[in-house]
CSV table of C-alpha atoms in Angstrom, one decimal:
chain,number,residue,atom,x,y,z
A,6,MET,CA,91.2,76.3,105.5
A,7,LEU,CA,89.8,79.6,104.6
A,8,THR,CA,92.3,82.4,104.0
A,9,THR,CA,91.1,86.0,104.5
A,10,VAL,CA,93.1,89.0,103.4
A,11,ALA,CA,92.7,92.5,105.0
A,12,PRO,CA,94.3,96.0,105.1
A,13,VAL,CA,96.2,96.5,108.4
A,14,SER,CA,97.0,99.7,109.9
A,15,PRO,CA,98.9,100.5,113.3
A,16,GLY,CA,95.6,100.5,115.2
A,17,HIS,CA,94.5,97.2,113.9
A,18,ASP,CA,94.5,94.0,115.9
A,19,ALA,CA,96.7,92.4,113.3
A,20,PHE,CA,99.4,94.9,113.5
A,21,GLU,CA,101.7,93.3,116.2
A,22,PRO,CA,101.5,89.7,114.3
A,23,VAL,CA,102.6,91.4,111.2
A,24,VAL,CA,105.3,93.2,113.0
A,25,ALA,CA,106.7,89.8,114.4
A,26,LEU,CA,106.2,88.4,110.8
A,27,PHE,CA,108.0,91.3,109.4
A,28,ASP,CA,110.8,90.8,111.9
A,29,ASP,CA,111.1,87.2,110.8
A,30,TYR,CA,111.3,88.3,107.2
A,31,ARG,CA,114.0,90.6,108.0
A,32,ALA,CA,116.0,87.9,109.7
A,33,HIS,CA,115.3,85.3,106.7
A,34,TYR,CA,117.3,87.9,104.5
A,35,GLY,CA,120.2,88.2,107.1
A,36,GLN,CA,119.2,91.3,108.9
A,37,PRO,CA,119.4,91.4,112.7
A,38,PRO,CA,115.9,90.8,114.4
A,39,SER,CA,114.7,93.8,116.4
A,40,ALA,CA,110.9,93.8,116.9
A,41,PRO,CA,111.2,97.3,118.4
A,42,ARG,CA,113.0,98.6,115.4
A,43,THR,CA,110.7,96.9,113.0
A,44,ARG,CA,107.7,98.1,114.7
A,45,ALA,CA,108.8,101.6,114.7
A,46,TRP,CA,109.8,101.5,111.0
A,47,LEU,CA,106.6,99.8,110.0
A,48,HIS,CA,104.5,102.1,111.9
A,49,ASP,CA,106.2,105.1,110.5
A,50,GLN,CA,105.9,103.8,106.7
A,51,VAL,CA,102.1,103.0,107.2
A,52,ALA,CA,101.4,106.3,109.0
A,53,GLN,CA,103.1,108.3,106.4
A,54,ARG,CA,101.3,106.2,103.8
A,55,ARG,CA,104.5,105.4,101.9
A,56,LEU,CA,103.4,101.6,102.4
A,57,ALA,CA,100.3,99.9,102.4
A,58,VAL,CA,100.1,96.5,104.5
A,59,ALA,CA,97.6,93.7,104.0
A,60,ALA,CA,97.7,90.4,106.3
A,61,ALA,CA,96.6,87.0,105.4
A,62,VAL,CA,94.6,85.3,108.2
A,63,ARG,CA,93.6,81.7,108.9
A,64,GLY,CA,91.4,81.2,111.8
A,65,GLU,CA,92.6,83.5,114.2
A,66,GLN,CA,96.4,83.4,113.1
A,67,VAL,CA,98.0,86.0,111.1
A,68,CYS,CA,100.1,83.8,108.5
A,69,GLY,CA,101.5,86.0,106.2
A,70,PHE,CA,101.6,89.9,104.9
A,71,ILE,CA,102.2,91.7,101.8
A,72,THR,CA,103.3,95.5,101.4
A,73,THR,CA,102.7,97.9,98.4
A,74,ALA,CA,103.5,101.3,97.4
A,75,VAL,CA,101.8,103.3,94.9
A,76,ILE,CA,103.9,105.3,92.4
A,77,PRO,CA,103.3,107.7,89.7
A,78,ALA,CA,103.2,106.3,86.0
A,79,SER,CA,104.2,109.7,84.8
A,80,LEU,CA,104.0,109.0,81.1
A,81,LEU,CA,100.6,107.5,81.2
A,82,LEU,CA,99.4,110.0,83.9
A,83,GLY,CA,98.3,107.3,86.1
A,84,ALA,CA,99.7,105.3,88.8
A,85,ALA,CA,101.2,101.7,89.3
A,86,TRP,CA,101.3,99.5,92.4
A,87,SER,CA,104.7,98.1,93.7
A,88,ILE,CA,104.8,95.1,95.9
A,89,ARG,CA,107.7,95.7,98.1
A,90,ASP,CA,107.5,92.6,100.4
A,91,LEU,CA,105.6,89.3,100.6
A,92,TYR,CA,106.2,86.8,103.4
A,93,VAL,CA,104.5,83.8,104.6
A,94,ASP,CA,105.1,82.1,107.7
A,95,PRO,CA,107.1,79.0,107.0
A,96,HIS,CA,104.3,76.8,108.7
A,97,HIS,CA,101.7,78.0,106.2
A,98,ARG,CA,103.6,77.8,102.9
A,99,ARG,CA,102.4,75.9,100.1
A,100,GLY,CA,98.8,76.2,101.0
A,101,GLY,CA,97.6,79.2,98.9
A,102,VAL,CA,98.4,82.1,101.3
A,103,ALA,CA,100.9,83.8,99.0
A,104,LYS,CA,98.6,83.4,95.9
A,105,ALA,CA,95.6,84.9,98.2
A,106,LEU,CA,97.9,87.9,99.2
A,107,LEU,CA,98.9,88.6,95.6
A,108,GLN,CA,95.4,88.2,94.3
A,109,HIS,CA,94.4,90.8,96.9
A,110,VAL,CA,96.8,93.4,95.8
A,111,VAL,CA,95.9,92.7,92.0
A,112,ASP,CA,92.2,93.1,92.9
A,113,GLU,CA,92.6,96.3,95.1
A,114,ALA,CA,95.1,97.8,92.2
A,115,ARG,CA,92.6,97.2,89.7
A,116,ALA,CA,89.6,98.8,91.6
A,117,ALA,CA,91.9,101.7,92.2
A,118,GLY,CA,92.4,102.2,88.5
A,119,ALA,CA,96.0,101.3,88.7
A,120,LEU,CA,97.6,100.7,85.3
A,121,ARG,CA,99.9,97.9,86.4
A,122,VAL,CA,101.3,95.8,89.4
A,123,SER,CA,105.1,95.3,89.6
A,124,LEU,CA,107.4,93.5,91.9
A,125,GLN,CA,110.9,92.2,91.9
A,126,THR,CA,112.6,89.0,93.0
A,127,GLU,CA,115.9,87.3,92.8
A,128,VAL,CA,116.5,85.5,89.6
A,129,ASP,CA,117.3,82.3,91.7
A,130,ASN,CA,114.1,82.3,93.5
A,131,THR,CA,112.4,79.7,91.6
A,132,PRO,CA,109.4,79.1,94.0
A,133,ALA,CA,108.7,82.8,93.7
A,134,ARG,CA,109.0,83.2,90.2
A,135,THR,CA,106.9,80.1,89.7
A,136,LEU,CA,104.2,81.4,91.9
A,137,TYR,CA,104.3,85.0,90.3
A,138,ALA,CA,104.0,83.3,86.6
A,139,GLU,CA,100.9,81.6,88.0
A,140,VAL,CA,99.3,84.7,89.1
A,141,GLY,CA,100.1,86.3,85.7
A,142,PHE,CA,103.4,88.5,86.4
A,143,ARG,CA,105.8,88.4,83.4
A,144,PRO,CA,109.4,89.5,83.1
A,145,VAL,CA,110.0,93.0,81.8
A,146,SER,CA,112.4,92.9,78.7
A,147,GLY,CA,114.4,95.9,77.8
A,148,LEU,CA,114.6,97.5,81.3
A,149,GLU,CA,117.5,97.0,83.8
A,150,LEU,CA,117.3,97.7,87.5
A,151,LEU,CA,120.1,100.2,88.6
A,152,ASN,CA,120.9,101.3,91.9
A,153,LEU,CA,123.0,103.9,93.6
A,154,THR,CA,123.8,103.0,97.1
A,155,LEU,CA,123.7,105.8,99.7
A,156,ALA,CA,125.1,106.1,103.1
A,157,PRO,CA,122.6,104.2,105.4
A,158,SER,CA,120.5,106.3,107.6
A,159,ARG,CA,119.5,104.6,110.8
A,160,PRO,CA,116.8,106.6,112.5
A,161,TYR,CA,115.4,103.5,114.1
A,162,SER,CA,118.8,102.4,115.6
A,163,ASP,CA,118.3,104.2,118.9
A,164,ILE,CA,115.3,102.2,119.7
A,165,SER,CA,116.2,99.5,122.6
A,166,ALA,CA,116.3,95.8,121.7
A,167,ASP,CA,113.7,93.7,123.1
C-alpha cells in the first residue's frame, strides 16, 4: 500500500490522529497518557515553530509521524535538522512507514540547504539502529551526549484529563 508523507499543522485534518499517536508514543516510553496535555503541548511546539511534524498516511489512516527541529550549525554558518521523535503505529510496522518518514525529512532538509540531519536513539534499540543505518545514518565518534537535568516545568499539567 502506498504511503504518503505530508507536513501537519494544528489546522490540518491529520493533526488529531497525530496527537493520538503521539500520546501512544509517550505511553510506550512510560509516560502517563493524556490526550489533552499532548494536544496542547504539540500544538504549542508547532505553532511556535520549535517543532515541525509530518504524518505518514496509508489510505485514509495516519499510521506514523516524525518531528524535527532546525538548529544552527554555528561553526559552518548553516543549519542542521534534528529528528526528535519517530513513531509508527504497531499495526503498520515493518512495512516501510518509518523509512518513508525518514526519507521525507532527509529530502526536505536537503531541499532547505541543511548541512546534516541528526538523531539519537538508545544503544540497545537494534531495530531502530538497523533502520537508521539502512537510510545512511552513521554513529558520530568523538562526541558524547551530556545533560543537565533541571526541575521539570509542567505548563500543561492543569489541562484536564480525558
